[in-house]
XYZ file of N, CA, C and O in Angstrom:
716
model
N 57.566 -58.102 -42.512
C 56.535 -57.765 -41.609
C 56.717 -56.409 -40.993
O 55.781 -55.908 -40.449
N 57.807 -55.989 -41.129
C 58.048 -54.687 -40.550
C 57.339 -53.575 -41.292
O 57.035 -52.562 -40.707
N 57.096 -53.748 -42.500
C 56.510 -52.677 -43.278
C 54.978 -52.696 -43.242
O 54.338 -51.977 -43.973
N 54.464 -53.513 -42.479
C 52.999 -53.556 -42.412
C 52.472 -52.272 -41.760
O 53.009 -51.795 -40.763
N 51.461 -51.765 -42.349
C 50.907 -50.529 -41.744
C 50.261 -50.844 -40.399
O 49.642 -51.881 -40.228
N 50.470 -49.925 -39.514
C 49.889 -50.087 -38.186
C 48.398 -49.813 -38.260
O 47.936 -48.999 -39.057
N 47.682 -50.501 -37.419
C 46.242 -50.256 -37.363
C 46.015 -48.877 -36.752
O 46.584 -48.552 -35.715
N 45.212 -48.130 -37.426
C 44.906 -46.798 -36.907
C 43.670 -46.904 -36.024
O 42.620 -47.350 -36.461
N 43.884 -46.573 -34.833
C 42.751 -46.611 -33.906
C 42.130 -45.223 -33.839
O 42.834 -44.227 -33.789
N 40.813 -45.196 -33.825
C 40.136 -43.892 -33.718
C 40.219 -43.391 -32.281
O 40.159 -44.172 -31.333
N 40.354 -42.091 -32.198
C 40.449 -41.462 -30.888
C 39.079 -41.418 -30.251
O 38.111 -41.040 -30.897
N 38.993 -41.795 -29.028
C 37.704 -41.685 -28.340
C 37.569 -40.260 -27.805
O 38.395 -39.823 -27.014
N 36.525 -39.571 -28.290
C 36.288 -38.203 -27.842
C 35.466 -38.223 -26.556
O 34.625 -39.105 -26.360
N 35.723 -37.250 -25.791
C 34.996 -37.126 -24.537
C 33.587 -36.610 -24.848
O 33.419 -35.518 -25.368
N 32.549 -37.358 -24.582
C 31.165 -36.939 -24.870
C 30.613 -36.178 -23.673
O 29.895 -36.720 -22.840
N 30.940 -34.953 -23.607
C 30.508 -34.117 -22.502
C 29.628 -32.999 -23.048
O 30.007 -32.296 -23.983
N 28.449 -32.782 -22.467
C 27.514 -31.756 -22.919
C 27.602 -30.566 -21.961
O 27.514 -30.738 -20.739
N 27.738 -29.406 -22.530
C 27.810 -28.193 -21.717
C 26.384 -27.702 -21.450
O 25.663 -27.329 -22.379
N 25.954 -27.717 -20.219
C 24.578 -27.344 -19.848
C 24.462 -25.906 -19.343
O 23.415 -25.522 -18.814
N 25.483 -25.118 -19.520
C 25.449 -23.744 -19.018
C 24.310 -22.948 -19.653
O 23.566 -22.245 -18.966
N 24.160 -23.067 -20.948
C 23.090 -22.326 -21.641
C 21.716 -22.803 -21.194
O 20.799 -22.001 -21.000
N 21.557 -24.083 -20.986
C 20.279 -24.638 -20.533
C 19.917 -24.121 -19.149
O 18.765 -23.782 -18.880
N 20.887 -24.040 -18.265
C 20.636 -23.528 -16.918
C 20.247 -22.061 -16.980
O 19.316 -21.616 -16.306
N 20.913 -21.281 -17.815
C 20.586 -19.857 -17.961
C 19.159 -19.679 -18.464
O 18.398 -18.855 -17.944
N 18.774 -20.447 -19.464
C 17.417 -20.351 -20.010
C 16.387 -20.762 -18.967
O 15.343 -20.119 -18.816
N 16.665 -21.803 -18.206
C 15.700 -22.240 -17.195
C 15.532 -21.184 -16.105
O 14.418 -20.941 -15.642
N 16.626 -20.542 -15.687
C 16.493 -19.462 -14.699
C 15.700 -18.291 -15.253
O 14.873 -17.700 -14.554
N 15.917 -17.951 -16.501
C 15.139 -16.875 -17.120
C 13.650 -17.222 -17.165
O 12.787 -16.384 -16.914
N 13.337 -18.467 -17.497
C 11.935 -18.888 -17.523
C 11.308 -18.846 -16.125
O 10.164 -18.423 -15.967
N 12.045 -19.279 -15.139
C 11.527 -19.239 -13.764
C 11.238 -17.794 -13.352
O 10.176 -17.497 -12.805
N 12.180 -16.901 -13.639
C 11.971 -15.484 -13.298
C 10.786 -14.918 -14.062
O 9.952 -14.203 -13.501
N 10.679 -15.259 -15.352
C 9.560 -14.771 -16.154
C 8.221 -15.209 -15.569
O 7.303 -14.402 -15.404
N 8.093 -16.475 -15.209
C 6.834 -16.970 -14.667
C 6.538 -16.384 -13.290
O 5.378 -16.114 -12.957
N 7.561 -16.163 -12.493
C 7.339 -15.545 -11.175
C 6.816 -14.125 -11.339
O 5.889 -13.705 -10.632
N 7.381 -13.380 -12.280
C 6.941 -11.993 -12.510
C 5.523 -11.963 -13.063
O 4.689 -11.169 -12.622
N 5.215 -12.830 -14.029
C 3.867 -12.812 -14.595
C 2.814 -13.234 -13.585
O 1.707 -12.702 -13.584
N 3.145 -14.158 -12.707
C 2.195 -14.554 -11.661
C 1.958 -13.381 -10.711
O 0.825 -13.109 -10.302
N 3.007 -12.665 -10.365
C 2.866 -11.521 -9.454
C 2.041 -10.409 -10.094
O 1.212 -9.781 -9.445
N 2.235 -10.177 -11.385
C 1.481 -9.134 -12.067
C 0.035 -9.545 -12.316
O -0.830 -8.681 -12.467
N -0.240 -10.826 -12.371
C -1.595 -11.296 -12.638
C -2.474 -11.281 -11.398
O -3.687 -11.418 -11.503
N -1.892 -11.099 -10.224
C -2.696 -11.075 -8.998
C -3.588 -9.844 -9.008
O -3.146 -8.755 -9.361
N -4.842 -9.980 -8.618
C -5.719 -8.806 -8.589
C -5.276 -7.834 -7.496
O -4.913 -8.235 -6.395
N -5.296 -6.569 -7.838
C -4.932 -5.532 -6.877
C -6.206 -5.063 -6.174
O -7.231 -4.834 -6.801
N -6.153 -4.918 -4.882
C -7.313 -4.530 -4.092
C -7.140 -3.085 -3.654
O -6.086 -2.690 -3.174
N -8.191 -2.313 -3.849
C -8.184 -0.921 -3.448
C -9.216 -0.753 -2.342
O -10.367 -1.189 -2.481
N -8.817 -0.154 -1.237
C -9.764 0.102 -0.159
C -10.724 1.192 -0.593
O -10.316 2.235 -1.097
N -11.980 0.957 -0.400
C -12.995 1.920 -0.787
C -13.940 2.089 0.382
O -14.514 1.121 0.872
N -14.061 3.306 0.853
C -14.960 3.546 1.979
C -16.230 4.194 1.454
O -16.210 5.307 0.960
N -17.296 3.463 1.511
C -18.601 3.964 1.102
C -19.501 4.020 2.327
O -19.304 3.275 3.292
N -20.472 4.896 2.293
C -21.385 4.961 3.432
C -22.246 3.715 3.497
O -22.528 3.081 2.486
N -22.669 3.384 4.703
C -23.565 2.248 4.860
C -24.951 2.653 4.385
O -25.322 3.822 4.412
N -25.714 1.671 3.974
C -27.095 1.951 3.595
C -27.939 1.974 4.858
O -27.903 1.043 5.648
N -28.654 3.053 5.055
C -29.492 3.210 6.230
C -30.949 3.323 5.814
O -31.265 3.831 4.749
N -31.811 2.882 6.684
C -33.230 3.133 6.467
C -33.577 4.453 7.157
O -32.779 5.016 7.892
N -34.772 4.944 6.930
C -35.177 6.215 7.532
C -35.187 6.149 9.058
O -34.888 7.125 9.730
N -35.505 4.981 9.622
C -35.539 4.855 11.077
C -34.138 4.988 11.674
O -33.957 5.464 12.775
N -33.126 4.527 10.944
C -31.753 4.607 11.437
C -31.267 6.045 11.558
O -30.383 6.336 12.342
N -31.838 6.960 10.778
C -31.357 8.347 10.779
C -31.975 9.171 11.894
O -31.499 10.261 12.184
N -33.029 8.679 12.506
C -33.661 9.441 13.595
C -32.721 9.488 14.792
O -32.314 8.480 15.326
N -32.381 10.666 15.205
C -31.541 10.834 16.381
C -30.054 10.703 16.121
O -29.268 10.639 17.049
N -29.635 10.658 14.860
C -28.212 10.552 14.565
C -27.582 11.932 14.714
O -28.068 12.911 14.174
N -26.523 11.994 15.493
C -25.785 13.243 15.663
C -24.405 13.040 15.071
O -23.708 12.100 15.432
N -24.009 13.908 14.140
C -22.686 13.781 13.545
C -21.743 14.726 14.257
O -22.034 15.901 14.428
N -20.622 14.181 14.675
C -19.593 14.980 15.325
C -18.431 15.118 14.371
O -17.910 14.118 13.904
N -18.020 16.311 14.093
C -16.872 16.512 13.219
C -17.241 16.236 11.783
O -18.283 16.650 11.307
N -16.361 15.513 11.094
C -16.568 15.231 9.686
C -17.080 13.811 9.554
O -16.331 12.860 9.690
N -18.360 13.679 9.347
C -18.942 12.358 9.157
C -18.828 11.944 7.707
O -18.399 12.699 6.842
N -19.234 10.718 7.452
C -19.172 10.196 6.094
C -20.092 10.982 5.174
O -19.725 11.317 4.061
N -21.295 11.316 5.652
C -22.239 12.021 4.786
C -21.806 13.450 4.503
O -22.233 14.037 3.523
N -20.933 14.011 5.343
C -20.421 15.361 5.092
C -19.423 15.368 3.941
O -19.166 16.413 3.361
N -18.861 14.226 3.630
C -17.836 14.135 2.594
C -18.379 13.652 1.251
O -17.668 13.671 0.257
N -19.631 13.232 1.203
C -20.182 12.620 -0.008
C -20.645 13.681 -0.993
O -21.358 14.614 -0.640
N -20.226 13.503 -2.239
C -20.736 14.294 -3.365
C -21.241 13.278 -4.383
O -20.507 12.369 -4.777
N -22.477 13.413 -4.794
C -23.043 12.479 -5.767
C -23.180 13.180 -7.108
O -23.662 14.305 -7.181
N -22.730 12.497 -8.157
C -22.797 13.014 -9.522
C -23.682 12.081 -10.324
O -23.369 10.896 -10.476
N -24.803 12.604 -10.807
C -25.712 11.831 -11.652
C -25.473 12.226 -13.102
O -25.472 13.415 -13.433
N -25.242 11.247 -13.960
C -25.005 11.497 -15.382
C -26.256 11.120 -16.159
O -26.833 10.058 -15.941
N -26.649 11.985 -17.080
C -27.834 11.725 -17.882
C -27.518 12.040 -19.343
O -26.407 12.450 -19.678
N -28.517 11.898 -20.199
C -28.308 12.119 -21.628
C -27.996 13.591 -21.923
O -28.224 14.469 -21.083
N -27.491 13.852 -23.116
C -27.147 15.194 -23.594
C -26.141 15.899 -22.687
O -26.266 17.095 -22.413
N -25.150 15.173 -22.181
C -24.073 15.732 -21.350
C -24.591 16.455 -20.113
O -24.000 17.424 -19.653
N -25.696 15.992 -19.579
C -26.282 16.632 -18.396
C -25.711 15.996 -17.136
O -25.624 14.777 -17.027
N -25.304 16.843 -16.200
C -24.781 16.384 -14.910
C -25.627 17.026 -13.818
O -25.865 18.230 -13.843
N -26.051 16.220 -12.854
C -26.733 16.746 -11.673
C -25.852 16.416 -10.481
O -25.435 15.282 -10.300
N -25.573 17.436 -9.673
C -24.621 17.314 -8.579
C -25.297 17.710 -7.277
O -26.030 18.699 -7.239
N -25.077 16.922 -6.226
C -25.554 17.310 -4.903
C -24.644 16.741 -3.837
O -23.935 15.769 -4.050
N -24.654 17.384 -2.675
C -23.842 16.953 -1.530
C -24.702 16.155 -0.564
O -25.907 16.351 -0.484
N -24.059 15.316 0.223
C -24.765 14.586 1.276
C -25.623 13.472 0.725
O -25.407 12.955 -0.361
N -26.618 13.107 1.512
C -27.546 12.043 1.132
C -28.861 12.684 0.739
O -29.457 13.428 1.518
N -29.315 12.404 -0.470
C -30.510 13.040 -1.023
C -31.723 12.734 -0.153
O -32.008 11.590 0.172
N -32.393 13.767 0.267
C -33.594 13.615 1.074
C -33.332 13.597 2.562
O -34.241 13.764 3.353
N -32.096 13.401 2.993
C -31.804 13.340 4.421
C -31.183 14.649 4.877
O -31.747 15.377 5.659
N -30.006 14.906 4.388
C -29.317 16.140 4.739
C -28.466 16.564 3.556
O -27.259 16.482 3.571
N -29.134 16.979 2.489
C -28.393 17.276 1.272
C -28.605 18.717 0.850
O -29.594 19.353 1.177
N -27.611 19.189 0.112
C -27.723 20.492 -0.523
C -28.646 20.306 -1.715
O -28.743 19.225 -2.273
N -29.332 21.358 -2.118
C -30.224 21.248 -3.262
C -29.449 20.793 -4.493
O -28.393 21.337 -4.797
N -29.961 19.789 -5.198
C -29.276 19.324 -6.404
C -29.251 20.427 -7.459
O -30.201 21.209 -7.582
N -28.151 20.501 -8.190
C -28.073 21.500 -9.252
C -27.506 20.866 -10.508
O -26.693 19.949 -10.449
N -27.972 21.392 -11.629
C -27.488 20.919 -12.916
C -26.233 21.703 -13.264
O -26.155 22.910 -13.046
N -25.258 21.000 -13.804
C -23.963 21.619 -14.078
C -23.419 21.058 -15.380
O -23.836 19.996 -15.823
N -22.494 21.752 -15.998
C -21.910 21.341 -17.282
C -20.500 20.787 -17.072
O -19.887 20.999 -16.039
N -19.990 20.125 -18.086
C -18.605 19.654 -18.076
C -17.675 20.839 -18.296
O -18.089 21.895 -18.763
N -16.403 20.662 -17.956
C -15.396 21.648 -18.298
C -14.821 22.396 -17.119
O -15.139 22.154 -15.955
N -13.955 23.336 -17.465
C -13.172 24.080 -16.479
C -14.037 24.922 -15.547
O -13.801 24.995 -14.353
N -15.045 25.574 -16.096
C -15.906 26.447 -15.290
C -17.120 25.714 -14.724
O -17.894 26.281 -13.987
N -17.264 24.448 -15.055
C -18.411 23.690 -14.597
C -18.067 22.730 -13.477
O -17.746 23.126 -12.353
N -18.080 21.448 -13.809
C -17.897 20.396 -12.817
C -16.512 20.442 -12.178
O -16.365 20.213 -10.980
N -15.498 20.782 -12.954
C -14.135 20.816 -12.409
C -14.004 21.855 -11.308
O -13.478 21.590 -10.230
N -14.502 23.052 -11.568
C -14.439 24.125 -10.563
C -15.229 23.746 -9.315
O -14.781 23.970 -8.188
N -16.376 23.143 -9.519
C -17.226 22.734 -8.393
C -16.546 21.650 -7.548
O -16.562 21.707 -6.321
N -15.931 20.669 -8.206
C -15.244 19.605 -7.477
C -14.029 20.135 -6.720
O -13.789 19.750 -5.577
N -13.254 21.027 -7.355
C -12.110 21.642 -6.670
C -12.568 22.361 -5.411
O -12.002 22.201 -4.329
N -13.625 23.172 -5.571
C -14.113 23.987 -4.458
C -14.631 23.115 -3.311
O -14.266 23.317 -2.150
N -15.436 22.133 -3.631
C -16.013 21.270 -2.594
C -14.938 20.419 -1.910
O -14.953 20.261 -0.691
N -13.990 19.884 -2.681
C -12.927 19.070 -2.099
C -12.046 19.925 -1.181
O -11.661 19.478 -0.098
N -11.751 21.136 -1.584
C -10.939 22.035 -0.752
C -11.653 22.338 0.559
O -11.054 22.304 1.640
N -12.945 22.611 0.485
C -13.736 22.897 1.690
C -13.740 21.693 2.627
O -13.559 21.839 3.836
N -13.924 20.499 2.076
C -13.964 19.281 2.896
C -12.601 19.017 3.533
O -12.515 18.655 4.709
N -11.520 19.211 2.778
C -10.174 19.008 3.328
C -9.881 19.978 4.472
O -9.318 19.592 5.500
N -10.268 21.247 4.295
C -10.054 22.242 5.357
C -10.884 21.901 6.587
O -10.407 21.998 7.718
N -12.114 21.499 6.369
C -13.011 21.152 7.472
C -12.500 19.918 8.213
O -12.540 19.845 9.443
N -11.989 18.943 7.454
C -11.451 17.716 8.060
C -10.211 18.012 8.890
O -10.008 17.419 9.945
N -9.376 18.916 8.402
C -8.136 19.257 9.110
C -8.432 19.896 10.465
O -7.677 19.717 11.426
N -9.540 20.620 10.586
C -9.919 21.244 11.862
C -10.184 20.194 12.942
O -9.978 20.445 14.114
N -10.662 19.039 12.524
C -11.017 17.992 13.474
C -9.955 16.897 13.551
O -10.230 15.792 14.003
N -8.753 17.215 13.080
C -7.656 16.254 13.181
C -7.750 15.092 12.226
O -7.167 14.045 12.445
N -8.487 15.231 11.175
C -8.641 14.157 10.181
C -8.080 14.643 8.843
O -8.796 14.753 7.857
N -6.788 14.948 8.833
C -6.163 15.481 7.629
C -6.209 14.466 6.490
O -6.275 13.268 6.715
N -6.181 14.978 5.284
C -6.179 14.168 4.058
C -7.418 13.296 3.915
O -7.349 12.202 3.379
N -8.530 13.758 4.413
C -9.787 13.038 4.205
C -10.659 13.920 3.328
O -11.442 14.718 3.813
N -10.490 13.772 2.030
C -11.195 14.598 1.061
C -12.570 14.062 0.739
O -13.135 13.226 1.448
N -13.067 14.557 -0.363
C -14.415 14.215 -0.798
C -14.496 12.765 -1.260
O -13.533 12.194 -1.742
N -15.674 12.187 -1.073
C -16.013 10.877 -1.625
C -17.057 11.151 -2.706
O -18.148 11.633 -2.401
N -16.702 10.876 -3.939
C -17.615 11.152 -5.046
C -18.236 9.843 -5.500
O -17.536 8.867 -5.773
N -19.555 9.834 -5.548
C -20.298 8.680 -6.052
C -20.827 9.057 -7.429
O -21.615 9.997 -7.557
N -20.365 8.352 -8.441
C -20.743 8.620 -9.826
C -21.830 7.626 -10.205
O -21.634 6.413 -10.100
N -22.966 8.154 -10.645
C -24.080 7.287 -11.026
C -24.487 7.591 -12.469
O -25.215 8.548 -12.714
N -23.997 6.791 -13.418
C -24.396 7.018 -14.805
C -25.805 6.503 -15.049
O -26.145 5.384 -14.667
N -26.630 7.346 -15.637
C -28.001 6.954 -15.949
C -28.042 6.017 -17.149
O -27.050 5.810 -17.849
N -29.206 5.446 -17.385
C -29.359 4.502 -18.498
C -29.202 5.196 -19.852
O -28.814 4.579 -20.828
N -29.479 6.498 -19.889
C -29.400 7.225 -21.151
C -28.063 7.942 -21.341
O -27.826 8.532 -22.378
N -27.182 7.883 -20.331
C -25.877 8.526 -20.495
C -24.985 7.636 -21.359
O -25.187 6.435 -21.443
N -23.995 8.264 -21.987
C -23.115 7.482 -22.862
C -21.749 7.267 -22.211
O -21.432 7.847 -21.178
N -20.952 6.420 -22.847
C -19.646 6.046 -22.295
C -18.697 7.243 -22.254
O -17.883 7.356 -21.357
N -18.814 8.145 -23.214
C -17.960 9.337 -23.255
C -18.151 10.170 -21.997
O -17.190 10.691 -21.429
N -19.391 10.308 -21.540
C -19.659 11.076 -20.324
C -18.986 10.450 -19.112
O -18.461 11.151 -18.254
N -19.003 9.127 -19.032
C -18.357 8.440 -17.914
C -16.848 8.643 -17.950
O -16.222 8.922 -16.922
N -16.251 8.544 -19.132
C -14.813 8.772 -19.270
C -14.477 10.223 -18.921
O -13.487 10.493 -18.233
N -15.311 11.160 -19.366
C -15.072 12.577 -19.064
C -15.119 12.853 -17.564
O -14.292 13.592 -17.037
N -16.073 12.257 -16.864
C -16.171 12.508 -15.417
C -15.004 11.849 -14.686
O -14.505 12.392 -13.693
N -14.515 10.705 -15.164
C -13.332 10.080 -14.564
C -12.089 10.941 -14.791
O -11.235 11.053 -13.911
N -12.015 11.581 -15.964
C -10.922 12.533 -16.203
C -11.008 13.715 -15.247
O -9.993 14.189 -14.733
N -12.208 14.185 -14.994
C -12.394 15.304 -14.063
C -11.979 14.909 -12.646
O -11.444 15.727 -11.904
N -12.211 13.655 -12.261
C -11.768 13.180 -10.931
C -10.244 13.244 -10.834
O -9.708 13.651 -9.806
N -9.567 12.848 -11.891
C -8.099 12.872 -11.890
C -7.586 14.310 -11.863
O -6.641 14.624 -11.131
N -8.211 15.190 -12.641
C -7.770 16.585 -12.691
C -8.021 17.276 -11.356
O -7.184 18.041 -10.870
N -9.171 17.002 -10.739
C -9.523 17.640 -9.465
C -8.821 16.983 -8.276
O -9.011 17.393 -7.143
N -8.025 15.938 -8.544
C -7.259 15.225 -7.507
C -8.165 14.650 -6.416
O -7.876 14.755 -5.232
N -9.267 14.058 -6.842
C -10.162 13.375 -5.915
C -9.792 11.899 -5.951
O -9.903 11.238 -6.981
N -9.326 11.408 -4.806
C -8.800 10.050 -4.740
C -9.882 9.004 -4.519
O -9.743 7.865 -4.952
N -10.939 9.354 -3.822
C -11.950 8.371 -3.457
C -13.225 8.633 -4.259
O -13.901 9.630 -4.039
N -13.489 7.714 -5.182
C -14.727 7.804 -5.946
C -15.160 6.402 -6.328
O -14.362 5.477 -6.320
N -16.436 6.271 -6.613
C -16.988 4.968 -6.982
C -18.025 5.161 -8.069
O -18.711 6.185 -8.110
N -18.124 4.172 -8.929
C -19.162 4.169 -9.958
C -20.234 3.195 -9.490
O -19.968 2.015 -9.289
N -21.421 3.726 -9.281
C -22.526 2.936 -8.728
C -23.660 2.949 -9.735
O -23.938 3.969 -10.358
N -24.343 1.841 -9.850
C -25.390 1.722 -10.856
C -26.803 1.764 -10.281
O -27.756 1.840 -11.021
N -26.960 1.704 -8.974
C -28.321 1.693 -8.430
C -28.753 3.097 -8.032
O -28.031 3.833 -7.390
N -29.953 3.449 -8.451
C -30.523 4.757 -8.177
C -31.589 4.638 -7.103
O -32.349 3.675 -7.090
N -31.646 5.630 -6.223
C -32.742 5.690 -5.266
C -33.966 6.239 -6.001
O -33.830 6.865 -7.057
N -35.153 6.044 -5.463
C -36.347 6.604 -6.117
C -36.265 8.125 -6.258
O -36.715 8.681 -7.266
N -35.683 8.800 -5.260
C -35.552 10.256 -5.330
C -34.652 10.664 -6.492
O -34.926 11.633 -7.197
N -33.561 9.918 -6.690
C -32.645 10.232 -7.780
C -33.294 9.961 -9.140
O -33.114 10.736 -10.081
N -34.048 8.893 -9.240
C -34.757 8.607 -10.497
C -35.751 9.692 -10.816
O -35.865 10.135 -11.961
N -36.472 10.162 -9.785
C -37.420 11.264 -9.988
C -36.686 12.542 -10.390
O -37.179 13.311 -11.216
N -35.529 12.763 -9.791
C -34.736 13.962 -10.087
C -34.280 13.958 -11.554
O -34.355 14.976 -12.235
N -33.822 12.799 -12.037
C -33.394 12.711 -13.440
C -34.576 12.860 -14.385
O -34.457 13.464 -15.447
N -35.710 12.334 -14.012
C -36.896 12.424 -14.877
C -37.443 13.849 -14.916
O -37.950 14.293 -15.956
N -37.310 14.575 -13.827
C -37.885 15.925 -13.740
C -37.043 16.959 -14.477
O -37.569 17.865 -15.100
N -35.732 16.840 -14.403
C -34.882 17.917 -14.977
C -34.634 17.716 -16.429
O -34.504 16.724 -16.992
């Protein structure tokens, strides 16, 4: 009996799972989702536009210093790369509208000049860094290239406050039809 082989018992292995990699992946996923949620939030830009007034509201209005209408430049876009530019509010207290071309000697030079004048005028009244407000109004016959070109001109001329508006006043519609 001594020579009988001993029963070989199998070794019980420790069944332990290492979760370090799982924890690392879960933290990465949490960070990823937090970042994507933050980037998906809509960004809000403050935009100061003039209020819409009726003709009765303008009777007796006195502007002191640099008012909103003193800073407004309106750009009307029409077919065949035509741009009509005027200051102020058309029909109330505006400079005569003029037709202008794209490029360095056209709209860019005009925007630089007007923005510089407005900034200097604003600084006199203690309202530094209040430049021009440009309202861009693309006509029904203008093309997308013209809109992109005028947005490029805003960036080049360093005009920070501008808006693209689609509604035309009757005076502006008549102006586009006449020129």
